[in-house]
mmCIF file of C-alpha atoms in Angstrom:
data_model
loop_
_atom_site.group_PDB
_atom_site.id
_atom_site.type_symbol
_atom_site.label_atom_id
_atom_site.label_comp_id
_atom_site.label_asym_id
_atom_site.label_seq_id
_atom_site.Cartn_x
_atom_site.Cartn_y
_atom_site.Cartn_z
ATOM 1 C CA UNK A 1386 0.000 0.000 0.000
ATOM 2 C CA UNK A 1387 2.790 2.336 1.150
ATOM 3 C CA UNK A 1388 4.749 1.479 -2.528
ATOM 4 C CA UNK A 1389 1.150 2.431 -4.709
ATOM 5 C CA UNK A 1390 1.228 5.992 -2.505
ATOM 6 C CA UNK A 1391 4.802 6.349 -3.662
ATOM 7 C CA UNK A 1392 4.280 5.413 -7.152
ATOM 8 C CA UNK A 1393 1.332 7.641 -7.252
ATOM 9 C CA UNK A 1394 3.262 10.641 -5.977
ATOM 10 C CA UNK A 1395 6.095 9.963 -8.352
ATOM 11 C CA UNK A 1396 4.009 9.669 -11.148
ATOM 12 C CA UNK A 1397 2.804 13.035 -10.267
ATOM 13 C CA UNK A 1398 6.037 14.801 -10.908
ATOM 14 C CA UNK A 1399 6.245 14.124 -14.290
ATOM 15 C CA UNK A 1400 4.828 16.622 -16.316
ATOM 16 C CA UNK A 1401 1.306 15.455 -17.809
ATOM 17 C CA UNK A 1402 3.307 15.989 -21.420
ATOM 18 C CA UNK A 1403 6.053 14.303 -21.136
ATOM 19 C CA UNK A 1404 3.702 11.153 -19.686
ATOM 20 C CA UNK A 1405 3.213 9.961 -23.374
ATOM 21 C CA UNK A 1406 6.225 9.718 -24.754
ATOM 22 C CA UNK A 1407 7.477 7.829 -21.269
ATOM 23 C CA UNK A 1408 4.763 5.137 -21.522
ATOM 24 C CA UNK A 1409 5.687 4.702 -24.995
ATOM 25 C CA UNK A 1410 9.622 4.515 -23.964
ATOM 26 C CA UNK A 1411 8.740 2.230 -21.523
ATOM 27 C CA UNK A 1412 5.937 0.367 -23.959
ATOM 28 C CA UNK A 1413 9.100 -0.262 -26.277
ATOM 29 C CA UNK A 1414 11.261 -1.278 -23.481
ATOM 30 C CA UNK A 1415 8.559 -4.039 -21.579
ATOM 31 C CA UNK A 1416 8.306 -5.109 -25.389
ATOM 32 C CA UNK A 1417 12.110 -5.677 -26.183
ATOM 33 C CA UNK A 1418 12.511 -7.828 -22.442
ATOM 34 C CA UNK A 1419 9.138 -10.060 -22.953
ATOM 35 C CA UNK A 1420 7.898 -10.212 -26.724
ATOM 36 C CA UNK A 1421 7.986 -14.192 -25.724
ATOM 37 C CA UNK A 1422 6.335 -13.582 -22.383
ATOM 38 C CA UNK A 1423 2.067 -14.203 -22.358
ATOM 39 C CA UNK A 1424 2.161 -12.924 -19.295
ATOM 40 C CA UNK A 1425 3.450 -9.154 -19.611
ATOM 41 C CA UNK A 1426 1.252 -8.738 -22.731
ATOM 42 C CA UNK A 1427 -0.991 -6.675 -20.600
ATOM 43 C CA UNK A 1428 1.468 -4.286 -19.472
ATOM 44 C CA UNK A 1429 2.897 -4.000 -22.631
ATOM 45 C CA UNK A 1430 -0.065 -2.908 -24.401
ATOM 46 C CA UNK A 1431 -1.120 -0.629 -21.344
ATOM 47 C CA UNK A 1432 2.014 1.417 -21.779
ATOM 48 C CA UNK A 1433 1.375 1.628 -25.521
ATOM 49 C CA UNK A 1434 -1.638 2.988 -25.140
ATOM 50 C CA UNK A 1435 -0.904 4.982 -22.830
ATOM 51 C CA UNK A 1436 1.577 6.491 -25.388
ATOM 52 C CA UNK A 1437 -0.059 6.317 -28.470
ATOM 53 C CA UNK A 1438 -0.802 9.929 -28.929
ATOM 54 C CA UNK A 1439 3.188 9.639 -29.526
ATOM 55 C CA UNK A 1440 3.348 6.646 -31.875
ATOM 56 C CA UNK A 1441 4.555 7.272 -35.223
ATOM 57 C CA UNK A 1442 2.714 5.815 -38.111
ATOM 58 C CA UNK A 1443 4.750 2.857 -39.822
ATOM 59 C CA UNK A 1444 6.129 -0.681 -38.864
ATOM 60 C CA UNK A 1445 5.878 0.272 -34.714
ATOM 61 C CA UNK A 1446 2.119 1.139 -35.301
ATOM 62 C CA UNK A 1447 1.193 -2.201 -36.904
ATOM 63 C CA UNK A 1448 2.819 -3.779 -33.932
ATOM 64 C CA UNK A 1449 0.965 -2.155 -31.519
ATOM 65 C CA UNK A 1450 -2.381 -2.790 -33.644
ATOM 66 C CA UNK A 1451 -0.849 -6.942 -33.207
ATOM 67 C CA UNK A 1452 -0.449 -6.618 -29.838
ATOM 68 C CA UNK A 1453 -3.668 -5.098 -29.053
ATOM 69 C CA UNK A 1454 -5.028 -8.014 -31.430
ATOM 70 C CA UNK A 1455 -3.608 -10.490 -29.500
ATOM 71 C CA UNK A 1456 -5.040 -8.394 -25.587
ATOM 72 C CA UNK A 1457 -8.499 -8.612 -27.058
ATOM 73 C CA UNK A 1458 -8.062 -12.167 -27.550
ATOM 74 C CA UNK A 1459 -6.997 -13.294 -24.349
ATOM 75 C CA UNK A 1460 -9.474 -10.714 -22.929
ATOM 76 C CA UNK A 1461 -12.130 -11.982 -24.655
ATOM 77 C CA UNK A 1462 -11.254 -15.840 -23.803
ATOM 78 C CA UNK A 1463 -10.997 -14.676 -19.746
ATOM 79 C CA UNK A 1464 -14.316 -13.282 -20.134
ATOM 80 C CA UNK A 1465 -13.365 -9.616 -20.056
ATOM 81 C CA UNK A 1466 -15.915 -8.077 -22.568
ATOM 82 C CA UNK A 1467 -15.169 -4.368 -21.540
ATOM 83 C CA UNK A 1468 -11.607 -5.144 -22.076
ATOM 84 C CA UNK A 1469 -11.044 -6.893 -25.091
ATOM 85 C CA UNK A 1470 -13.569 -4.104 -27.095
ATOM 86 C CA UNK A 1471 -11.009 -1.763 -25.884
ATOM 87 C CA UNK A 1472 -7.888 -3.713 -27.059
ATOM 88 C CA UNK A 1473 -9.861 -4.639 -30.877
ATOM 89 C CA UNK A 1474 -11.263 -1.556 -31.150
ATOM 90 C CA UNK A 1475 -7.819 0.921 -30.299
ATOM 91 C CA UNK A 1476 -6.419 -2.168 -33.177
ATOM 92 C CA UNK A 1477 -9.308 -1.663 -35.951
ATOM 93 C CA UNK A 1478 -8.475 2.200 -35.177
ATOM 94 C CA UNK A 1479 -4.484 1.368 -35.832
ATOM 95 C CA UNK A 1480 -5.191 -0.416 -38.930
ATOM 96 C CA UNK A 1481 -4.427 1.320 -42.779
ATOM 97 C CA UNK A 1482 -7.052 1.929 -44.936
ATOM 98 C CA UNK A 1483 -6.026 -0.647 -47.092
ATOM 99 C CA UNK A 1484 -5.974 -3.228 -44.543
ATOM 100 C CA UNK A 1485 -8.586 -5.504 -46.016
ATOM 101 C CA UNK A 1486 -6.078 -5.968 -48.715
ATOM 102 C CA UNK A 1487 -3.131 -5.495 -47.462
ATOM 103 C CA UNK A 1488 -2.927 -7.983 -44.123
ATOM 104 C CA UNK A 1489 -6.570 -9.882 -45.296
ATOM 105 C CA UNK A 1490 -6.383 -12.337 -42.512
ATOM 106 C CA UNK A 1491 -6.121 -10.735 -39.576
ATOM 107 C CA UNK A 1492 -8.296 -7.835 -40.310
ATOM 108 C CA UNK A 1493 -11.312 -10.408 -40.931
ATOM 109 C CA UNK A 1494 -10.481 -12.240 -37.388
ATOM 110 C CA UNK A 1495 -10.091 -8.578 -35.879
ATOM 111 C CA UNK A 1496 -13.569 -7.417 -37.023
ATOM 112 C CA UNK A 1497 -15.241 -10.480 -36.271
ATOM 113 C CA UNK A 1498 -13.972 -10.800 -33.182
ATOM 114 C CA UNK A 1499 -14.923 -7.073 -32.493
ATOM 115 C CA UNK A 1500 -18.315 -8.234 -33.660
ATOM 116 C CA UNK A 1501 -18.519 -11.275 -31.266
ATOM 117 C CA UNK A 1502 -17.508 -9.143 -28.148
ATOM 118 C CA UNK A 1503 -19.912 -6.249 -29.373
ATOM 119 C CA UNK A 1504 -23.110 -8.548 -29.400
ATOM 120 C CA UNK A 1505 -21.931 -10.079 -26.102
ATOM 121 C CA UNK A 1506 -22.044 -6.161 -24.954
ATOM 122 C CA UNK A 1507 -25.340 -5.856 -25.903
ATOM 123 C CA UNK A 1508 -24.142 -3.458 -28.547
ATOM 124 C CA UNK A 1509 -26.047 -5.170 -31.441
ATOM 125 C CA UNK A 1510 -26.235 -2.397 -33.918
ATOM 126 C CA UNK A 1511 -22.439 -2.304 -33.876
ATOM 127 C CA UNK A 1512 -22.129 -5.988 -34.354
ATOM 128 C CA UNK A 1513 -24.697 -5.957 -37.255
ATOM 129 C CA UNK A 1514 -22.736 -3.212 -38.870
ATOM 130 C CA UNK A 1515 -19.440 -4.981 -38.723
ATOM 131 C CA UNK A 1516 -20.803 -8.444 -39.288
ATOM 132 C CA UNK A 1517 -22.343 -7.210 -42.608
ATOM 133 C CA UNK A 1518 -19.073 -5.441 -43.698
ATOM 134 C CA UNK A 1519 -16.837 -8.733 -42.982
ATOM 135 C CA UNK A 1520 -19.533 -11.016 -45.602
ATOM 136 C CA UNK A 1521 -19.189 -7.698 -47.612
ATOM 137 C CA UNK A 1522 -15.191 -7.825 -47.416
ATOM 138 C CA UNK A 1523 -14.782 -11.827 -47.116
ATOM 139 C CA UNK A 1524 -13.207 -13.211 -50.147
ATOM 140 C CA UNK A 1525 -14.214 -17.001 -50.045
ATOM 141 C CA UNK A 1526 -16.949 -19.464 -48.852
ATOM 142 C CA UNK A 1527 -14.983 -20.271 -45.313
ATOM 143 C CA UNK A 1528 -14.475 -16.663 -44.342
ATOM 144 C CA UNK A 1529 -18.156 -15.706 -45.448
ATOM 145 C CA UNK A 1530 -19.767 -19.452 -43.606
ATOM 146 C CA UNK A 1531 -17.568 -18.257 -40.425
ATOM 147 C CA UNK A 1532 -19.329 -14.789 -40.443
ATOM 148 C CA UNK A 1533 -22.353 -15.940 -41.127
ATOM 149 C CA UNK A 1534 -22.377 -18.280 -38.050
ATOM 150 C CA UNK A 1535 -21.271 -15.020 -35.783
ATOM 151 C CA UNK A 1536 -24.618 -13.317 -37.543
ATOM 152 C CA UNK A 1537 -26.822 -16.730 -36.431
ATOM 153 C CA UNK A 1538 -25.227 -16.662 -33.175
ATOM 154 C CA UNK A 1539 -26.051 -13.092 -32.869
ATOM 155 C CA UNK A 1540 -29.895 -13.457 -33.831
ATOM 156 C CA UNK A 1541 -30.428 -16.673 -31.281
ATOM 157 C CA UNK A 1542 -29.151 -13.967 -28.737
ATOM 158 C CA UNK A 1543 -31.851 -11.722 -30.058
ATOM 159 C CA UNK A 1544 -34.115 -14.927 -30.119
ATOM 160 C CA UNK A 1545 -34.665 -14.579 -33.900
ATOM 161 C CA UNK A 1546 -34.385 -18.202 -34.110
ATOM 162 C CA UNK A 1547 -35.791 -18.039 -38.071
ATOM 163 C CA UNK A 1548 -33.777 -15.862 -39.205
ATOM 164 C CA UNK A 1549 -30.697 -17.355 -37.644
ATOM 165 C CA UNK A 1550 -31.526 -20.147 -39.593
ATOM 166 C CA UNK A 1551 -31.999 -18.640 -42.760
ATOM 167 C CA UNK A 1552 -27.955 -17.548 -41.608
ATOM 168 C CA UNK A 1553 -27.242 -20.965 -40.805
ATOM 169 C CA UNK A 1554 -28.875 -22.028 -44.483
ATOM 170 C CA UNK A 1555 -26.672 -19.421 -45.761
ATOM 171 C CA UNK A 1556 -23.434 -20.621 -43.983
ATOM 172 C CA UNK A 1557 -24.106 -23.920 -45.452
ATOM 173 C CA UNK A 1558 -24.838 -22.852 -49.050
ATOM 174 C CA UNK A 1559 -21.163 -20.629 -49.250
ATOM 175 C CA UNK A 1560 -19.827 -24.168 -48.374
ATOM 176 C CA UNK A 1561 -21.826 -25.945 -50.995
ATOM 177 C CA UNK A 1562 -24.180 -27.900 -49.085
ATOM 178 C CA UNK A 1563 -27.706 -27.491 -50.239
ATOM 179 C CA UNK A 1564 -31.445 -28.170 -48.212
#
């Protein structure tokens, strides 16, 4: 308890603009030590954030945009909604433009996954929205069948249990299988 006052009072010193570009020093740091090491991922990714009004666009941004990928995932698995929105949505807002073409892959898992945790949130307009752009972006039958089992998921929440069959129907069509 005594250590937290100390920290908090240190912390204090430093002048509130110099705070970014420390967390992102010390981001860049945490990352260099335990890029191996599940269980500083957290900390890691806190610092970045902390500093990102200081990141530079380029290679260091699409790591961060990773590493938040990867805190939304574990987040998500432990059961920490709040959490891993925050991680996938601070990595959909690192991504390029071109993202969908340039890095295909994990832009479809990030925005479904930000989907997933959105209609767990309750936030269903949000997951609709990015549910419809992932079929919209998906470029073959396994992507689009995946999606379209987060949409029938999504409408047995909503207990639309037709038309998450019609999605399921759907699913099943993309891979070829016809009722």
């Amino acid at each position: 308890f005594v250590h937290d006052r100390v920290q908090q009072a240190s912390y204090q010193l430093i002048p509130q603009e110099e705070r970014p570009s420390l967390h992102l020093q010390i981001g860049r740091i945490l990352y260099q030590a335990f890029q191996q090491d599940e269980d500083h991922l957290f900390d890691i990714v806190n610092h970045y954030l902390l500093g990102l009004s200081e990141l530079v666009p380029g290679d260091e941004t699409t790591l961060v945009r990773n590493l938040n990928l990867r805190a939304g995932l574990r987040a998500k698995q432990a059961n920490a909604i709040g959490a891993a929105i925050r991680h996938f949505t601070v990595a959909q807002q690192l991504s390029t433009d071109d993202a969908w073409h340039t890095d295909y892959a994990q832009t479809l898992l990030l925005n479904k996954e930000l989907a997933e945790v959105y209609y767990l949130d309750g936030q269903l307009e949000k997951s609709q929205a990015l549910i419809f752009q992932c079929l919209d972006k998906a470029s073959n039958p396994i992507d689009r069948s995946d999606i379209y089992y987060v949409w029938m998921l999504r409408l047995t929440l909503e207990s639309k249990y037709d038309d998450a069959l019609d999605a399921a129907i759907k699913a099943l069509k993309e891979l070829d299988y016809d009722f």
